[in-house]
mmCIF file of C-alpha atoms in Angstrom:
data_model
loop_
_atom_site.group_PDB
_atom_site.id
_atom_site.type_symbol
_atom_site.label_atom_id
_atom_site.label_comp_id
_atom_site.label_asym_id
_atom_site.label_seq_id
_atom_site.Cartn_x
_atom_site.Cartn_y
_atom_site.Cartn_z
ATOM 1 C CA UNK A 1020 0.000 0.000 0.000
ATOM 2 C CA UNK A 1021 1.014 2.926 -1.374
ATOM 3 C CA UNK A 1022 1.773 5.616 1.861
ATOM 4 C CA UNK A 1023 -0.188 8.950 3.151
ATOM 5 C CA UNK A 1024 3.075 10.591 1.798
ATOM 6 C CA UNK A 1025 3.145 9.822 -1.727
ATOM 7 C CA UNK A 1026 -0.301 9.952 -1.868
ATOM 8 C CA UNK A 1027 -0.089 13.590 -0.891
ATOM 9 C CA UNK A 1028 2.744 14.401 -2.492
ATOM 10 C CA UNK A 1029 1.407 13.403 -6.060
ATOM 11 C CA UNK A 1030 -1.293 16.121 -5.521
ATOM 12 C CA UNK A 1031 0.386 19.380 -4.148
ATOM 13 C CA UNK A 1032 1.039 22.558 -6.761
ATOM 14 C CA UNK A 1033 4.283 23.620 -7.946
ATOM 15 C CA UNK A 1034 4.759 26.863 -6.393
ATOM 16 C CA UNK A 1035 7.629 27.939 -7.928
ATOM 17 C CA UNK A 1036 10.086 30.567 -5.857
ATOM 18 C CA UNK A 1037 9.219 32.653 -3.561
ATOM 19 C CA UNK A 1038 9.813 34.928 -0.871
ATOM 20 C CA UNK A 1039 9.257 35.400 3.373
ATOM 21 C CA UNK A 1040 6.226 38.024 3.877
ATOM 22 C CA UNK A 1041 8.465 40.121 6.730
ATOM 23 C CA UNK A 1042 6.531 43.812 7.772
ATOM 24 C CA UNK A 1043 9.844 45.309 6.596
ATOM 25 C CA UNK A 1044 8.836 44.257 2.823
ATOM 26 C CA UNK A 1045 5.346 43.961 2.740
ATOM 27 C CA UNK A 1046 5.187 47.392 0.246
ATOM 28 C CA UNK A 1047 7.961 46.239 -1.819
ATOM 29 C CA UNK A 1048 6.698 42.842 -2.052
ATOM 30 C CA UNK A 1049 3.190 44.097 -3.101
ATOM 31 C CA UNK A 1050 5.026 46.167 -5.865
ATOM 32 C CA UNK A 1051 6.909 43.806 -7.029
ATOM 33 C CA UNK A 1052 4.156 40.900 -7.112
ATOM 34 C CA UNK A 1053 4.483 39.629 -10.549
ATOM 35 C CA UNK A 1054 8.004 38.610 -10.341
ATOM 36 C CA UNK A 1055 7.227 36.218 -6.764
ATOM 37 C CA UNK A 1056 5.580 33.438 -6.662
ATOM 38 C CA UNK A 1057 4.573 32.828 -3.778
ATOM 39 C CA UNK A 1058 4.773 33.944 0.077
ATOM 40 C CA UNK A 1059 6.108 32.245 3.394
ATOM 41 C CA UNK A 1060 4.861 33.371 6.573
ATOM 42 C CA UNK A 1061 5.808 32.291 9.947
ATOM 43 C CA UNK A 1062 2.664 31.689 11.856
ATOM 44 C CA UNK A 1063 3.477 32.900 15.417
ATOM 45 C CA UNK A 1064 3.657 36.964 13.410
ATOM 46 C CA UNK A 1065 -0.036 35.808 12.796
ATOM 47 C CA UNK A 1066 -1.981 33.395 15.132
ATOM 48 C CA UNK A 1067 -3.971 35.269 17.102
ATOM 49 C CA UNK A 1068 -3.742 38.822 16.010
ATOM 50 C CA UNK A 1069 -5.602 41.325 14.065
ATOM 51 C CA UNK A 1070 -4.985 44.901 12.962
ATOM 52 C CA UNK A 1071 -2.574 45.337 10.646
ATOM 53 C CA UNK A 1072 -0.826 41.685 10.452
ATOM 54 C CA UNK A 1073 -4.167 40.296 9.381
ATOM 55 C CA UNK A 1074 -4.554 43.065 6.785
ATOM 56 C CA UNK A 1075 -1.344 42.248 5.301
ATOM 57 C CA UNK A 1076 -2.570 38.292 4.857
ATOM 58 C CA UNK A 1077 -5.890 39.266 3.304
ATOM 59 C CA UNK A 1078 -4.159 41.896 1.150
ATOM 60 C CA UNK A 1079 -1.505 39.180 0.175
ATOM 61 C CA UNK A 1080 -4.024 37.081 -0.488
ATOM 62 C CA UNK A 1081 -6.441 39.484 -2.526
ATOM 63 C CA UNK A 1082 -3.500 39.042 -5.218
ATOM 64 C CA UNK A 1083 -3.923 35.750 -5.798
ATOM 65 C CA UNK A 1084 -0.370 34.419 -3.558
ATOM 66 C CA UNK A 1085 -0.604 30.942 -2.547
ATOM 67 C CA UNK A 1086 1.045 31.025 1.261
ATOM 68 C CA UNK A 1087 2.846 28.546 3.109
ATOM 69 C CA UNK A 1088 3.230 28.456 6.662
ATOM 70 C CA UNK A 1089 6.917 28.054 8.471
ATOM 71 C CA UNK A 1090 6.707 27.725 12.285
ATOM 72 C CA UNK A 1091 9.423 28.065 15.079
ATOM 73 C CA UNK A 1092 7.873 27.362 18.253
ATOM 74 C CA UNK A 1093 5.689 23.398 17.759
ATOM 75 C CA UNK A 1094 8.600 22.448 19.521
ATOM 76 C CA UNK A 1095 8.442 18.815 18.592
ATOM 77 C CA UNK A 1096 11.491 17.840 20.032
ATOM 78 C CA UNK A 1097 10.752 18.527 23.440
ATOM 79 C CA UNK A 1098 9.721 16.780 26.477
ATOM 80 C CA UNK A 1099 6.790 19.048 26.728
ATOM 81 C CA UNK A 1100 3.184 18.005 26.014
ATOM 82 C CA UNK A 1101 2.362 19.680 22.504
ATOM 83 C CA UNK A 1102 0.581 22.784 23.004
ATOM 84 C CA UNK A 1103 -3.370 22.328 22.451
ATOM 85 C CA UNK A 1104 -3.784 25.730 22.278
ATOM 86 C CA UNK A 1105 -0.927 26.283 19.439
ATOM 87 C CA UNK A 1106 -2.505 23.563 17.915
ATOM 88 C CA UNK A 1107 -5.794 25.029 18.268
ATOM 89 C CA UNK A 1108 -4.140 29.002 16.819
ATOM 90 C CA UNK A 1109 -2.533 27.069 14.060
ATOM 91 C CA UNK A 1110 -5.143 25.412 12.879
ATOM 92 C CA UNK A 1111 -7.624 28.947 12.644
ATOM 93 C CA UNK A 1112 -4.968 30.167 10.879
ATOM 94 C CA UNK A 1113 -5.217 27.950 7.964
ATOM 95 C CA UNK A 1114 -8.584 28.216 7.522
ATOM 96 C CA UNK A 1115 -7.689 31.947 6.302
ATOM 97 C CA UNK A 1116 -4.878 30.994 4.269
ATOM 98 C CA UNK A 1117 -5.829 27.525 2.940
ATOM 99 C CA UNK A 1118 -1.507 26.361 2.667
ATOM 100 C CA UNK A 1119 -1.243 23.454 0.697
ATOM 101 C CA UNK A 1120 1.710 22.201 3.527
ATOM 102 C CA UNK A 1121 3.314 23.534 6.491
ATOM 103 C CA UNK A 1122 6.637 23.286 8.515
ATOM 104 C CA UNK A 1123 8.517 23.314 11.445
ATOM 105 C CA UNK A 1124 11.710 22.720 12.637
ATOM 106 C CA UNK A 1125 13.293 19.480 13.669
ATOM 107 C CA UNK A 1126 14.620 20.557 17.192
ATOM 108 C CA UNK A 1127 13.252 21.712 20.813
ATOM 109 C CA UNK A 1128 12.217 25.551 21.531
ATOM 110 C CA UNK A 1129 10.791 24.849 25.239
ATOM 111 C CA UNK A 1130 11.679 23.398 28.439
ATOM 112 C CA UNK A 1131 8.777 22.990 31.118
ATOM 113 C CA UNK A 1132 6.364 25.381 29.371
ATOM 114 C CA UNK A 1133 9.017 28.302 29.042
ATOM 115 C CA UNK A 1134 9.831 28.857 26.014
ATOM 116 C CA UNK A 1135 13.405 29.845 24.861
ATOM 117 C CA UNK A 1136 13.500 31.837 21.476
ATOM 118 C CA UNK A 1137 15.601 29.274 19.532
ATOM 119 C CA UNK A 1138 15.763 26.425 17.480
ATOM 120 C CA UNK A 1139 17.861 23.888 20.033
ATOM 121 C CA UNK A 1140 19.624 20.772 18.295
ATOM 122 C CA UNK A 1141 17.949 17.496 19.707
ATOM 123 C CA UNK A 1142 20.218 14.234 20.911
ATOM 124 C CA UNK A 1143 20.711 12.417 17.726
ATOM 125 C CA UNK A 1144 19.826 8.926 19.903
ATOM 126 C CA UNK A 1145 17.032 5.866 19.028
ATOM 127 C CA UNK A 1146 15.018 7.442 22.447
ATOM 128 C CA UNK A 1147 14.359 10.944 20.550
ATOM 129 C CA UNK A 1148 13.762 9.271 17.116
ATOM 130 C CA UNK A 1149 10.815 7.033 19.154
ATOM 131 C CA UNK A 1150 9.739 10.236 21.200
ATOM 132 C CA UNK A 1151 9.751 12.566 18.348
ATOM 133 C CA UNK A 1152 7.743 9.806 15.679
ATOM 134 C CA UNK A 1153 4.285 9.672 17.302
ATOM 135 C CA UNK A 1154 4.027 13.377 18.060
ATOM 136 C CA UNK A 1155 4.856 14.252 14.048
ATOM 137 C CA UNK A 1156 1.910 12.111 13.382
ATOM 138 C CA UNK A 1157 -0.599 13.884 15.921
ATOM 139 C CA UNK A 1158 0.229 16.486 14.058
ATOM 140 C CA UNK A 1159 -0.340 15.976 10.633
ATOM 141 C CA UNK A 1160 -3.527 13.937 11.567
ATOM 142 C CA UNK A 1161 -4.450 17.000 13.428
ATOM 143 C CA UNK A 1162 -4.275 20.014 10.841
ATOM 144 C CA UNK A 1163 -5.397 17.462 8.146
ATOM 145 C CA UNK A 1164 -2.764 18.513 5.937
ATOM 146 C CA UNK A 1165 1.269 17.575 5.242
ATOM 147 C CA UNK A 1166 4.012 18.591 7.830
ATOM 148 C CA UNK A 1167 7.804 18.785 6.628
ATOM 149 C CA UNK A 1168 10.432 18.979 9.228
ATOM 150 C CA UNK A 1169 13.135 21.240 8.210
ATOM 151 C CA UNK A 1170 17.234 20.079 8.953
ATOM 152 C CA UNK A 1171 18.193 22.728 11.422
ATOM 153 C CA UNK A 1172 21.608 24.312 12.316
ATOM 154 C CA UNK A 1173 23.415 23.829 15.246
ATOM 155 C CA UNK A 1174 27.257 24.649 16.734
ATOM 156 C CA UNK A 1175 27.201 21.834 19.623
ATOM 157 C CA UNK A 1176 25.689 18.570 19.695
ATOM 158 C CA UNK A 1177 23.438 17.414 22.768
ATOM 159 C CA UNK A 1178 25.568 14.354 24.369
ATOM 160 C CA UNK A 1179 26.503 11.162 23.108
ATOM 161 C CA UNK A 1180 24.986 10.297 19.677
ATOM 162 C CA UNK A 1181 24.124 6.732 18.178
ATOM 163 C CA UNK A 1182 23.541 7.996 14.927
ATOM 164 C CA UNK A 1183 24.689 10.765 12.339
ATOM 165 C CA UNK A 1184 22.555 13.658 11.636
ATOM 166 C CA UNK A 1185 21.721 12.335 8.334
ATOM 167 C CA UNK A 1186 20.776 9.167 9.950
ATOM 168 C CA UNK A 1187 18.512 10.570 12.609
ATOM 169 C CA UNK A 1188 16.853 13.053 9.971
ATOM 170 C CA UNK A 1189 16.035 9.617 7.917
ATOM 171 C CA UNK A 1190 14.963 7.634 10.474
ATOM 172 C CA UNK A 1191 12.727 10.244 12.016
ATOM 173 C CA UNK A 1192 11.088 10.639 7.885
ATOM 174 C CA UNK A 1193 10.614 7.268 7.214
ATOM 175 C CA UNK A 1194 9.372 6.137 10.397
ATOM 176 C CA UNK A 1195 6.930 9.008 10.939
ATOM 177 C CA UNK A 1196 5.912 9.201 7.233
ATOM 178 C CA UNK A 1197 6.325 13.268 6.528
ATOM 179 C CA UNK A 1198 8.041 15.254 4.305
ATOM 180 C CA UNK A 1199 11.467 17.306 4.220
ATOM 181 C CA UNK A 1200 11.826 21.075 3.812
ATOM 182 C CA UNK A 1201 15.581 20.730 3.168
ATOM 183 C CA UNK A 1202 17.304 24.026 4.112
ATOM 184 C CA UNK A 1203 20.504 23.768 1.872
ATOM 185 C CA UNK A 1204 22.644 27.070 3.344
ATOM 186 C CA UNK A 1205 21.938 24.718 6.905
ATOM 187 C CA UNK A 1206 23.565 21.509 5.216
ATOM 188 C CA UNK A 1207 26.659 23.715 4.137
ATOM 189 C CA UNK A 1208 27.247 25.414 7.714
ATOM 190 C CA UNK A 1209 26.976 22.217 9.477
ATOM 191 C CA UNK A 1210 29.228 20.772 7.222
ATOM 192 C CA UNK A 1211 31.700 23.070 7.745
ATOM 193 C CA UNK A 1212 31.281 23.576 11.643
ATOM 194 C CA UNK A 1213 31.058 19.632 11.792
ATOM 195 C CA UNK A 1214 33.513 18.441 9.084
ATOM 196 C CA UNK A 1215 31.682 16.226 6.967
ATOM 197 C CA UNK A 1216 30.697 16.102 3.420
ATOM 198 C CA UNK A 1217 27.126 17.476 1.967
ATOM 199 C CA UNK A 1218 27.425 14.705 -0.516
ATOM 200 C CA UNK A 1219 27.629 12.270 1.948
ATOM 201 C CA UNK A 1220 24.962 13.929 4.176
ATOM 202 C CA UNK A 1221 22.234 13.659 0.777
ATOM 203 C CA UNK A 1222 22.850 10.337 -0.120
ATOM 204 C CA UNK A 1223 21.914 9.585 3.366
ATOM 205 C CA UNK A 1224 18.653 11.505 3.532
ATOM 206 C CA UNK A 1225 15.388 9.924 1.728
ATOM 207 C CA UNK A 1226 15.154 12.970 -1.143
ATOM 208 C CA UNK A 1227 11.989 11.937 -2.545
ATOM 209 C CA UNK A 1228 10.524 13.286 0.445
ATOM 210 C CA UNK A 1229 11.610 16.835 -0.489
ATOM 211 C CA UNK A 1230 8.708 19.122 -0.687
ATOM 212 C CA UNK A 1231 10.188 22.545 -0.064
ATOM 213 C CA UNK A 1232 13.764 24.063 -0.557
ATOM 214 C CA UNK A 1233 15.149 27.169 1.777
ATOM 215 C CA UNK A 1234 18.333 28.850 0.610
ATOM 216 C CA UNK A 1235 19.863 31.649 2.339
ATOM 217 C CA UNK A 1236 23.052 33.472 3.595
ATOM 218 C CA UNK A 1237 25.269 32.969 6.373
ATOM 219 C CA UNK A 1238 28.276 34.476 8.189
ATOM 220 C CA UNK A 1239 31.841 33.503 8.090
ATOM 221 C CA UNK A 1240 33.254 34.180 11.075
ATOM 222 C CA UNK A 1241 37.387 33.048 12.122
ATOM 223 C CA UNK A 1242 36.459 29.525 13.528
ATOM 224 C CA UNK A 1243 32.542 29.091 12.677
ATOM 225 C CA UNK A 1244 30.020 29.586 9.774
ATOM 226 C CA UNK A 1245 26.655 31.410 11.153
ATOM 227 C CA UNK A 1246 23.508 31.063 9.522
ATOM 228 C CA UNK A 1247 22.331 34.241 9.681
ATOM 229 C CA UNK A 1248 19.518 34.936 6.906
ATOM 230 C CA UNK A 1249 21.246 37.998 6.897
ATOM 231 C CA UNK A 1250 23.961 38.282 4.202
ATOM 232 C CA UNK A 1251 23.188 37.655 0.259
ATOM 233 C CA UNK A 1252 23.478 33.433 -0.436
ATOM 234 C CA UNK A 1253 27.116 32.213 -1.277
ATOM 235 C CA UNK A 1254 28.334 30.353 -4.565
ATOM 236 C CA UNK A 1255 29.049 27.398 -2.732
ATOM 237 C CA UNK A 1256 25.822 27.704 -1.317
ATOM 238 C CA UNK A 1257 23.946 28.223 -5.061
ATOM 239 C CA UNK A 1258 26.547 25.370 -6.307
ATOM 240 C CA UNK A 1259 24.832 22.747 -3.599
ATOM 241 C CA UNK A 1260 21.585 24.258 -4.228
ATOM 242 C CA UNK A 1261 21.796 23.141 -8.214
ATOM 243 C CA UNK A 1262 23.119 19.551 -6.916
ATOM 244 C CA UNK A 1263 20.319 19.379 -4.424
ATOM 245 C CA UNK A 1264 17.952 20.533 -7.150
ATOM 246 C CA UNK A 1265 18.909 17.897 -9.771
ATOM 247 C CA UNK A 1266 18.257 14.853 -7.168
ATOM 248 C CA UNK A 1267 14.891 16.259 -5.903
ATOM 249 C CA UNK A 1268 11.353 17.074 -7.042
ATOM 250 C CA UNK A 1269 10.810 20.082 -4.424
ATOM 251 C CA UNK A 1270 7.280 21.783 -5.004
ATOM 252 C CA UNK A 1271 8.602 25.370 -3.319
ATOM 253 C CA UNK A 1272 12.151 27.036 -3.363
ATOM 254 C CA UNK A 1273 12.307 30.190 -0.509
ATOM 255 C CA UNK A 1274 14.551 32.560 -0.401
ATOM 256 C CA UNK A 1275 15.018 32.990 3.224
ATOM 257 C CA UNK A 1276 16.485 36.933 4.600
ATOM 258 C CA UNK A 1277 15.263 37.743 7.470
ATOM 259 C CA UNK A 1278 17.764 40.565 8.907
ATOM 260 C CA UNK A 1279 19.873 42.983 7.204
ATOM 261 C CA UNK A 1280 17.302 43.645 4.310
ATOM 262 C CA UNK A 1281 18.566 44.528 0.608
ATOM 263 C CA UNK A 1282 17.222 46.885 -1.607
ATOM 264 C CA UNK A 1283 14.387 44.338 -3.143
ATOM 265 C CA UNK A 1284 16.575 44.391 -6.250
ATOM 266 C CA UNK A 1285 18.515 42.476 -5.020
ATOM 267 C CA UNK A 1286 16.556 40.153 -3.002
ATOM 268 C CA UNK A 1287 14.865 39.802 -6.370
ATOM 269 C CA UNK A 1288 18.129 39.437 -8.791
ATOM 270 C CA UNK A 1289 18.622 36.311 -5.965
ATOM 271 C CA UNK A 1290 15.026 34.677 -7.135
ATOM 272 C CA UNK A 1291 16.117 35.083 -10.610
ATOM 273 C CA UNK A 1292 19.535 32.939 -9.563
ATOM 274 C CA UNK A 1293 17.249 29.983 -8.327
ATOM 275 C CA UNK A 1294 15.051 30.345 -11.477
ATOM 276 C CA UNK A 1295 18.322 30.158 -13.423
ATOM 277 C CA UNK A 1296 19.492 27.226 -11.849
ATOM 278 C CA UNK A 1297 16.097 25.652 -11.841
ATOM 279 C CA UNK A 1298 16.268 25.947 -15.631
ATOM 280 C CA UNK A 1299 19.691 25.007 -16.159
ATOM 281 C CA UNK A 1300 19.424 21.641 -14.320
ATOM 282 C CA UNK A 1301 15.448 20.955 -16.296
ATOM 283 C CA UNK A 1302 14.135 21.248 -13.311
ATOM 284 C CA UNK A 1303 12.128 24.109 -14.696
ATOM 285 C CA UNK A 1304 8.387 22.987 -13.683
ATOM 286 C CA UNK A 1305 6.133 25.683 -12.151
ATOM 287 C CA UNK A 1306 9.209 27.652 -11.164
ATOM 288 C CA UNK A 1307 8.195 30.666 -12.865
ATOM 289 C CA UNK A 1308 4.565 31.784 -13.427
ATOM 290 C CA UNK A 1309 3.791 34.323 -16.074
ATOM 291 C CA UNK A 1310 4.030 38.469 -15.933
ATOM 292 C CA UNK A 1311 1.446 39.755 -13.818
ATOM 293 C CA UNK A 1312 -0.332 36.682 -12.814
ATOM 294 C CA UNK A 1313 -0.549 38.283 -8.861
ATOM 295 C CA UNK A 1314 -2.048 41.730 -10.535
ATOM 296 C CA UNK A 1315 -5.521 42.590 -10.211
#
């Protein structure tokens, strides 16, 4: 029998390349709407509010953008019971914007109920793989819709580990049947910061489970590489990008700049870079949709 996964994954759009919706580039954004695809949002800026953040959504939407939603605090890592009420927020939230998948990241973000404003690297042991399995399937059988956990960065590892990162990511995939937003500017700084080879690290890694692609920037700094979303993407960074794009079938590529915003030139000259690669390697389908499809 054929799983939920493939099922799913035979029936969500192409959405081409697109772009975070930050308040810092809402305007430009809107201006510039025929040469994005499509829009990420992370939910938290959202759930739960009105005013202004819920005008940009519906305004976003009134153009026609499909949306995606990119969490940072499910926490599915942790120890802590998942949160009914997040649950509950998220799932209001995509009755307004209808996203065809959502993510999270593959790590732990509280401890006892307090929550700690980043993205913590989980034990790479058998005991997280079995503790973090059932809750990925609560919650995809709760917002009725497919989850992707993303492969996060991280500078120190938690304790002894009984598997690779490649392995754990796999294990935790296969066994809890989801799909992979693969953030390839996160396999290049751990690779550095951890010595091992981003080769290596995707032939471990189930690809056909590859919905969404991040790229991004990062930070050089004397003894560490930073992932910063904050600096314009590197060519070894666009060089894995077009490997990791020839061995998948991902649905989304996101440019991800959070901090330290461009002129949207260049933000935009950076979407034209994926689209180029995206062509170059035939990978072309639904990464570009026609001039002024988001006009009114």
């Amino acid at each position: 029998m054929e799983s939920l996964f493939k099922t799913q994954m035979r029936h969500l759009p192409h959405l081409g390349v697109g772009l975070g919706l930050r308040h810092g580039l809402f305007d430009e954004i809107m201006a510039h709407r025929s040469t994005i695809d499509w829009l990420e949002i992370v939910p938290e800026n959202f759930m739960g509010k009105g005013g202004h953040s819920i005008w940009m959504l519906e305004e976003a939407r009134s153009y026609g953008f499909p949306m995606v939603s990119h969490g940072v605090n499910l926490s599915i890592g942790s120890v802590d019971p998942l949160s009914e009420e997040y649950l509950r927020d998220l799932a209001m939230l995509f009755q307004r914007i209808d996203p065809p998948w959502f993510s999270d990241h593959l790590c732990f973000s509280s401890v006892d109920g307090v929550y700690l404003n980043d993205l913590l690297p989980l034990p790479f042991t058998w005991e997280a793989v079995h503790h973090i399995v059932p809750r990925i399937r609560v919650v995809q059988e709760r917002l009725e819709r497919p989850f992707l956990i993303e492969n996060i960065s991280y500078y120190a590892t938690m304790g002894p580990q009984e598997l690779t990162e490649a392995q754990f990511l796999a294990e935790i995939l296969e066994r809890s049947d989801c799909g992979l937003l693969l953030d390839v500017n996160n396999i290049f700084v751990n690779a550095q910061n951890h010595g091992y080879d981003p080769g290596e690290f995707l032939n471990a890694i189930p690809l056909e489970r590859v919905v969404q692609l991040h790229v991004a920037g990062h930070l050089r700094q004397k003894h560490l590489v930073v992932d910063t979303h904050a600096e314009p993407v590197c060519s070894e960074v666009w060089d894995l990008l077009a490997v990791v794009i020839q061995r998948t079938c991902a649905k989304g590529i996101l440019l991800e700049r959070d901090d330290n915003l461009p002129p949207i030139d260049s933000l935009l000259s950076e979407l034209d870079q994926i689209r180029s690669i995206c062509h170059s390697s035939g990978k072309s389908n639904g990464v570009s949709l026609p001039l002024g499809v988001h006009q009114k």
